[in-house]
GROMACS .gro file of C-alpha atoms in nm:
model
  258
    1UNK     CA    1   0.000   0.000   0.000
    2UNK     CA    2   0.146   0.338  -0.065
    3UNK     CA    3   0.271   0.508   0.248
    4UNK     CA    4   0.037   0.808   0.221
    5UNK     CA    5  -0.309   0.570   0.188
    6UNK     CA    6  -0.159   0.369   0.455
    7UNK     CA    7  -0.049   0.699   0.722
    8UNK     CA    8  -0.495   0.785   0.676
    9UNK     CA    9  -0.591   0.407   0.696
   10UNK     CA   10  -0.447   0.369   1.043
   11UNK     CA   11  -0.436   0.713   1.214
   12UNK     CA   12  -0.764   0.649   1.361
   13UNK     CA   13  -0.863   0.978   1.536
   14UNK     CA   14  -0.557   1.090   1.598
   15UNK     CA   15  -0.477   1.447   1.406
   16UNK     CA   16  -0.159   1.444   1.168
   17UNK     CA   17   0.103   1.714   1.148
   18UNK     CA   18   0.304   1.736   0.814
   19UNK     CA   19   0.628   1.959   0.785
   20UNK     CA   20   0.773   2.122   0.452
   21UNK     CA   21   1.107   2.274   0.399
   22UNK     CA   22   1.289   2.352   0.085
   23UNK     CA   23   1.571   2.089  -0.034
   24UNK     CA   24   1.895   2.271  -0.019
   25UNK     CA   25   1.818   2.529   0.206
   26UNK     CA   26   2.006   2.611   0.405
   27UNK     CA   27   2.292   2.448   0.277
   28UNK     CA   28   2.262   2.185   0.013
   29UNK     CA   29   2.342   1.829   0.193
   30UNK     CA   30   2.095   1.896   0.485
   31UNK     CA   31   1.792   1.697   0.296
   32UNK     CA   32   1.851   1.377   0.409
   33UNK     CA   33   1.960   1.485   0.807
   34UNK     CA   34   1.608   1.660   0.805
   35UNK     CA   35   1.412   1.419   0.712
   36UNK     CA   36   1.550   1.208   0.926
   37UNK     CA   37   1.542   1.425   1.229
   38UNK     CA   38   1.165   1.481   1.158
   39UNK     CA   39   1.073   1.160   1.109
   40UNK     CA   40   1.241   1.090   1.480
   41UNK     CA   41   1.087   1.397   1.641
   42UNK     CA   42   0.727   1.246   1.566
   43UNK     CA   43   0.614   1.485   1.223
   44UNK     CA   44   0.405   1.197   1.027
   45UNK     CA   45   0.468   1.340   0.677
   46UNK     CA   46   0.688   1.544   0.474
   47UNK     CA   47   0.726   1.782   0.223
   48UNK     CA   48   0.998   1.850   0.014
   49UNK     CA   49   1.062   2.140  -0.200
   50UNK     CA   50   1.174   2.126  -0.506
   51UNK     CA   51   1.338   2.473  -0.512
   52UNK     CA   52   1.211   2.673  -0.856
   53UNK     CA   53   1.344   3.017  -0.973
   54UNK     CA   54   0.965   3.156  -1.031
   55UNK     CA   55   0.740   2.967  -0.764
   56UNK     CA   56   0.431   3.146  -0.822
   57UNK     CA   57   0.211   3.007  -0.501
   58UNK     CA   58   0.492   3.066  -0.247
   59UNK     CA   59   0.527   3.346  -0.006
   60UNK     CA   60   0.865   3.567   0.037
   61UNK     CA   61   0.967   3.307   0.309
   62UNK     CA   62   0.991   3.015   0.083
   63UNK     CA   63   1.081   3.220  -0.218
   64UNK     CA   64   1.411   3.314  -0.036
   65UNK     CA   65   1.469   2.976   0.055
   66UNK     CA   66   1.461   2.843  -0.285
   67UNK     CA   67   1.690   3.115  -0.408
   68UNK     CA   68   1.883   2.995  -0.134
   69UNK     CA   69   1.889   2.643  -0.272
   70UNK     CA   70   1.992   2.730  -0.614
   71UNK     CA   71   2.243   2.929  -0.437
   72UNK     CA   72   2.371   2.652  -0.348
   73UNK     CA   73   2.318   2.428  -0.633
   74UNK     CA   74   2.030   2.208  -0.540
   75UNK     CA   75   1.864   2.056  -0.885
   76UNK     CA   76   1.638   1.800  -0.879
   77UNK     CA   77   1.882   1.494  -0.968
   78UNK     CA   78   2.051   1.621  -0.678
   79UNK     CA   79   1.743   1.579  -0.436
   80UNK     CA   80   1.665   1.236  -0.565
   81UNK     CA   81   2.014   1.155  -0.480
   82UNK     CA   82   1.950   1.275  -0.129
   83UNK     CA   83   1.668   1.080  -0.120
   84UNK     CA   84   1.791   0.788  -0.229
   85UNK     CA   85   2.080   0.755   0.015
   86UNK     CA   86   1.837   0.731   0.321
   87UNK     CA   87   1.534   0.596   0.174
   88UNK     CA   88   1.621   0.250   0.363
   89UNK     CA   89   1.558   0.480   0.679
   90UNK     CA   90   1.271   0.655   0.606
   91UNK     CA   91   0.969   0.523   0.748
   92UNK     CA   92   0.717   0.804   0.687
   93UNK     CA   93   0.548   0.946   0.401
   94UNK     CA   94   0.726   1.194   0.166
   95UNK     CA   95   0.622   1.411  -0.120
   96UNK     CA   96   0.762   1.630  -0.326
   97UNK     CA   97   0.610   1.971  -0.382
   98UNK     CA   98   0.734   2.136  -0.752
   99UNK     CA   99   0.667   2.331  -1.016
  100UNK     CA  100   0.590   2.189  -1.343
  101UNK     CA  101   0.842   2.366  -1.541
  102UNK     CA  102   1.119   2.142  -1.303
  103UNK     CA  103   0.911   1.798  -1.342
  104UNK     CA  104   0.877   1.800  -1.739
  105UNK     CA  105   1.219   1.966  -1.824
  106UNK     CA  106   1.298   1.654  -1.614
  107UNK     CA  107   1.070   1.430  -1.806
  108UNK     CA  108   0.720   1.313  -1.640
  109UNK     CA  109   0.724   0.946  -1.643
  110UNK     CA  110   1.154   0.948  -1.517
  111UNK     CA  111   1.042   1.172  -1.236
  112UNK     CA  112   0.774   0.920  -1.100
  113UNK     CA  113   0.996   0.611  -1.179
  114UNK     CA  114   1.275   0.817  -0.995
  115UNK     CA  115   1.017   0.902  -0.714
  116UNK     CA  116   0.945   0.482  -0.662
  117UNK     CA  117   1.352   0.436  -0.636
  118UNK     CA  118   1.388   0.700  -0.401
  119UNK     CA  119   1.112   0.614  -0.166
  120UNK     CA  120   0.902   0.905  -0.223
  121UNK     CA  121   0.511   0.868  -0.227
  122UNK     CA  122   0.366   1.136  -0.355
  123UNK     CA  123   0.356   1.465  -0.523
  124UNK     CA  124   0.223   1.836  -0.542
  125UNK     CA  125   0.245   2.049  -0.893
  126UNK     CA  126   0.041   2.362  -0.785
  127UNK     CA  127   0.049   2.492  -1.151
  128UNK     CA  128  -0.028   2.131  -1.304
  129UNK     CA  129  -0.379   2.218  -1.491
  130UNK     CA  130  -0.635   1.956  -1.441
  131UNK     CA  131  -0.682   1.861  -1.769
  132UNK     CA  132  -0.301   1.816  -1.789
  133UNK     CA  133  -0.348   1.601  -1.465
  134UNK     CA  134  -0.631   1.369  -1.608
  135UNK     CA  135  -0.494   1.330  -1.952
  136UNK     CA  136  -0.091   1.295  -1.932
  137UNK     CA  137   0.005   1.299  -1.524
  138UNK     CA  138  -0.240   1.074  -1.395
  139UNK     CA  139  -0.200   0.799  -1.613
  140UNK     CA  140   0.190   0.751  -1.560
  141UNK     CA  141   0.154   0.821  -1.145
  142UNK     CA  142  -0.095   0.530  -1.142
  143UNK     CA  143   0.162   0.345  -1.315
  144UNK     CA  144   0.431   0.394  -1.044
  145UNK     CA  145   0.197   0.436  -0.788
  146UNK     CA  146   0.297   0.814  -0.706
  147UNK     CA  147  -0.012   0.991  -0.567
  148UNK     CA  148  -0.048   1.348  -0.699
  149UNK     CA  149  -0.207   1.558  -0.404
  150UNK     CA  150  -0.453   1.849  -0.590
  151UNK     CA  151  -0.525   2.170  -0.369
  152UNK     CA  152  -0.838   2.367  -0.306
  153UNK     CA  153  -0.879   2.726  -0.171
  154UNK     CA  154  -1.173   2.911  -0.033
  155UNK     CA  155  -1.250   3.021  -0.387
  156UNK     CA  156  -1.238   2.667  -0.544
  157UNK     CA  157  -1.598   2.577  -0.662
  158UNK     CA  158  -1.818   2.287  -0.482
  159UNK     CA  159  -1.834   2.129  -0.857
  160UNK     CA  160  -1.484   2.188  -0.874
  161UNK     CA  161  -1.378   2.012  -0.544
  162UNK     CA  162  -1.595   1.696  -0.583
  163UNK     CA  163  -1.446   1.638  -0.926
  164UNK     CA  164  -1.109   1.666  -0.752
  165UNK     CA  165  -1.225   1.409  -0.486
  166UNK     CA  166  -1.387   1.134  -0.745
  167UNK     CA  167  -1.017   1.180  -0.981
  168UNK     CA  168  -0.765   1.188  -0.681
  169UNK     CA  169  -0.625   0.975  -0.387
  170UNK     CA  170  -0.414   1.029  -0.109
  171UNK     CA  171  -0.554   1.341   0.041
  172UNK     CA  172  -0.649   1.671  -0.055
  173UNK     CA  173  -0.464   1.998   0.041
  174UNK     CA  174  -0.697   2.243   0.160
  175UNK     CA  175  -0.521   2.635   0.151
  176UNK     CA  176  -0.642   2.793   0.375
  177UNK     CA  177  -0.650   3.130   0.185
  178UNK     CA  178  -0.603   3.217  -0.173
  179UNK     CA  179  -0.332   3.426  -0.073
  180UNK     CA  180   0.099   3.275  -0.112
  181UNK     CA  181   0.191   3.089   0.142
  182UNK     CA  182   0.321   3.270   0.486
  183UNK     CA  183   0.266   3.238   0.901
  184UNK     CA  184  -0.032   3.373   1.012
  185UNK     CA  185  -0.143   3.476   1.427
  186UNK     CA  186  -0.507   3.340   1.365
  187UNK     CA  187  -0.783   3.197   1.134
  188UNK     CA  188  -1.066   3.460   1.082
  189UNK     CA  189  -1.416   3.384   1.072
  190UNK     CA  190  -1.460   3.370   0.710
  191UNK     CA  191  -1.147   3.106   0.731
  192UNK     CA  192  -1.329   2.913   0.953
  193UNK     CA  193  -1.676   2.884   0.782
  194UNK     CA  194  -1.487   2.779   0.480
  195UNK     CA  195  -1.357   2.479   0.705
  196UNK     CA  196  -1.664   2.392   0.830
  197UNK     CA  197  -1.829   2.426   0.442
  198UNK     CA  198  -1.534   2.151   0.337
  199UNK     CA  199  -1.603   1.918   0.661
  200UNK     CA  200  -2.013   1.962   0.540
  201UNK     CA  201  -1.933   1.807   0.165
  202UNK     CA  202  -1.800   1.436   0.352
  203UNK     CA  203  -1.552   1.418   0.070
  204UNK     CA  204  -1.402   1.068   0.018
  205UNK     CA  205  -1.076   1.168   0.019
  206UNK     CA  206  -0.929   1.313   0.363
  207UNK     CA  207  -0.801   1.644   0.398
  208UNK     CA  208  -0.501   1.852   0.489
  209UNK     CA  209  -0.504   2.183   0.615
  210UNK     CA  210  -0.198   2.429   0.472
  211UNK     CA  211  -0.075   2.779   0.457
  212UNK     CA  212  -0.080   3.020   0.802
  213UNK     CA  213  -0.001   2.785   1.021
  214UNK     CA  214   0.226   2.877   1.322
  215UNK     CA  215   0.078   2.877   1.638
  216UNK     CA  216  -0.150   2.699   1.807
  217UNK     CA  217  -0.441   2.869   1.782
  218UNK     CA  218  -0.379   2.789   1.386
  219UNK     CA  219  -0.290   2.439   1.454
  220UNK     CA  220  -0.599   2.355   1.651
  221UNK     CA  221  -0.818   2.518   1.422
  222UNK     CA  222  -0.652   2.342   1.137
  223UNK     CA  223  -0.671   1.970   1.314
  224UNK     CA  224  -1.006   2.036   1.454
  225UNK     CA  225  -1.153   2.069   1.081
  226UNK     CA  226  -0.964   1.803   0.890
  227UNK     CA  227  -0.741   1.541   0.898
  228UNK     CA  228  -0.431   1.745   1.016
  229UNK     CA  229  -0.180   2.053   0.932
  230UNK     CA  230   0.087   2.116   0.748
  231UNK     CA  231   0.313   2.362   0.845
  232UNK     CA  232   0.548   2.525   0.598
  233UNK     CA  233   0.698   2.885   0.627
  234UNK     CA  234   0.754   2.883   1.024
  235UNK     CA  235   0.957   2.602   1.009
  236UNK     CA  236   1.172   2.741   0.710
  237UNK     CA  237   1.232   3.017   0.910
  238UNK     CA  238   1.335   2.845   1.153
  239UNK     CA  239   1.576   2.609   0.959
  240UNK     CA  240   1.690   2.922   0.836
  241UNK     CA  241   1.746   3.062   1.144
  242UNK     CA  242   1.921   2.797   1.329
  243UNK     CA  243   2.076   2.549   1.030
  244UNK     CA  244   1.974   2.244   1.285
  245UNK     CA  245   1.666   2.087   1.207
  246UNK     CA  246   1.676   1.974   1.615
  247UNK     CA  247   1.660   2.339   1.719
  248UNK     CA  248   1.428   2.409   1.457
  249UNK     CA  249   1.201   2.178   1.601
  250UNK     CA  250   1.230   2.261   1.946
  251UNK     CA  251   1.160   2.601   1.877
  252UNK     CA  252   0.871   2.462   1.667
  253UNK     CA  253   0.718   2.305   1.892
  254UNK     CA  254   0.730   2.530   2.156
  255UNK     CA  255   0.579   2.768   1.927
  256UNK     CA  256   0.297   2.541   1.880
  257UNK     CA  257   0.287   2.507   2.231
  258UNK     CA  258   0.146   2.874   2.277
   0.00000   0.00000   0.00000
């Protein structure tokens, strides 16, 4: 069973936190040591960036850490090298988050067969269209058995998400705005009832709340409304800060914590 279908088929009720950071940021051999270190400090699911010179959906936080990454020389054979030397450790779910551009410069169907040798499970291609998805994507990630994760905003129709839920597995992303990506203090009411509108449609698939999330007030709201949280730009900037993904998530979780 993929490792994503598996993580939802036996979390019961208990609420799932998923980290992202950006692969070579901030230096370019840290992938594999933060994986690692999240997978032992109890995050059920990854992220990994694939960093992209124009990534249209992320905030200043992430943008600077893929500059970063390219900085330092991070390309995408690079990451699946990463991957691939600590895949026999790796436990946990990982997907890769990219831009198209990246994945088909690359070549689609070598990316997935690169993402089954390097232990990865699933993928997110906020600029794949859906037509795109159904007609070229889909058919090779079944092949390989790569799940491609589709997001929804507030401004993503009803039509529009149950159409997403029938053609995808794994789990949808929910954003919690239609604004980049970036911390936020608190959810606001119109946040909320969008939450609640999602949790109303009993989609088949199960979903994951993203973007704002860096406190606990967020992170409650977040778990209390679907399946669990991602968090993304705090713990950048906190990787940033302190180059030790340990420290990072110390201060993390004591974030959280407050």
């Amino acid at each position: 069973m993929n490792k994503i279908n598996k993580l939802f088929a036996e979390r019961g009720d208990r609420k799932l936190l998923s980290l992202y950071f950006c692969a070579g940021c901030p230096e370019a051999d840290i992938t594999g040591d933060v994986i690692l270190t999240l997978q032992r400090r109890g995050i059920d699911m990854i992220e990994v960036g694939i960093p992209f010179s124009d990534p249209l959906a992320d905030g200043p936080v992430i943008q600077s850490a893929g500059t970063v990454a390219l900085k330092n020389g991070m390309t995408l054979d690079k990451l699946f090298g990463q991957l691939e030397a600590v895949k026999d450790e790796v436990t946990i779910p990982l997907v890769l988050m990219g831009y198209l551009n990246v994945i088909m410069h690359h070549g689609i169907e070598q990316f997935f067969s690169r993402c089954v040798e390097c232990g990865v499970s699933g993928c997110i291609i906020p600029d794949l269209p859906f037509k795109d998805y159904l007609e070229v994507v889909k058919p090779l990630a079944d092949r390989y058995d790569i799940r491609v994760i589709m997001m929804i905003t507030p401004e993503t129709s009803e039509e529009r998400i149950r159409f997403i839920d029938e053609h995808t597995d794994g789990f949808i992303y929910m954003v919690s705005s239609a604004a980049t990506t970036g911390a936020q203090q608190s959810f606001d009411d119109a946040k909320v009832a969008y939450f609640e509108r999602i949790n109303a449609m009993n989609l088949h698939n199960p979903r994951m709340i993203g973007f704002g999330i860096s406190n606990r007030q967020t992170l409650d709201s977040a778990q209390r409304n679907a399946a669990g949280a991602i968090i993304g730009s705090k713990f950048v900037t906190l990787l940033s800060e302190t180059r030790d993904a340990d420290k990072a998530m110390d201060r993390l979780y004591d974030s959280l914590s407050r």
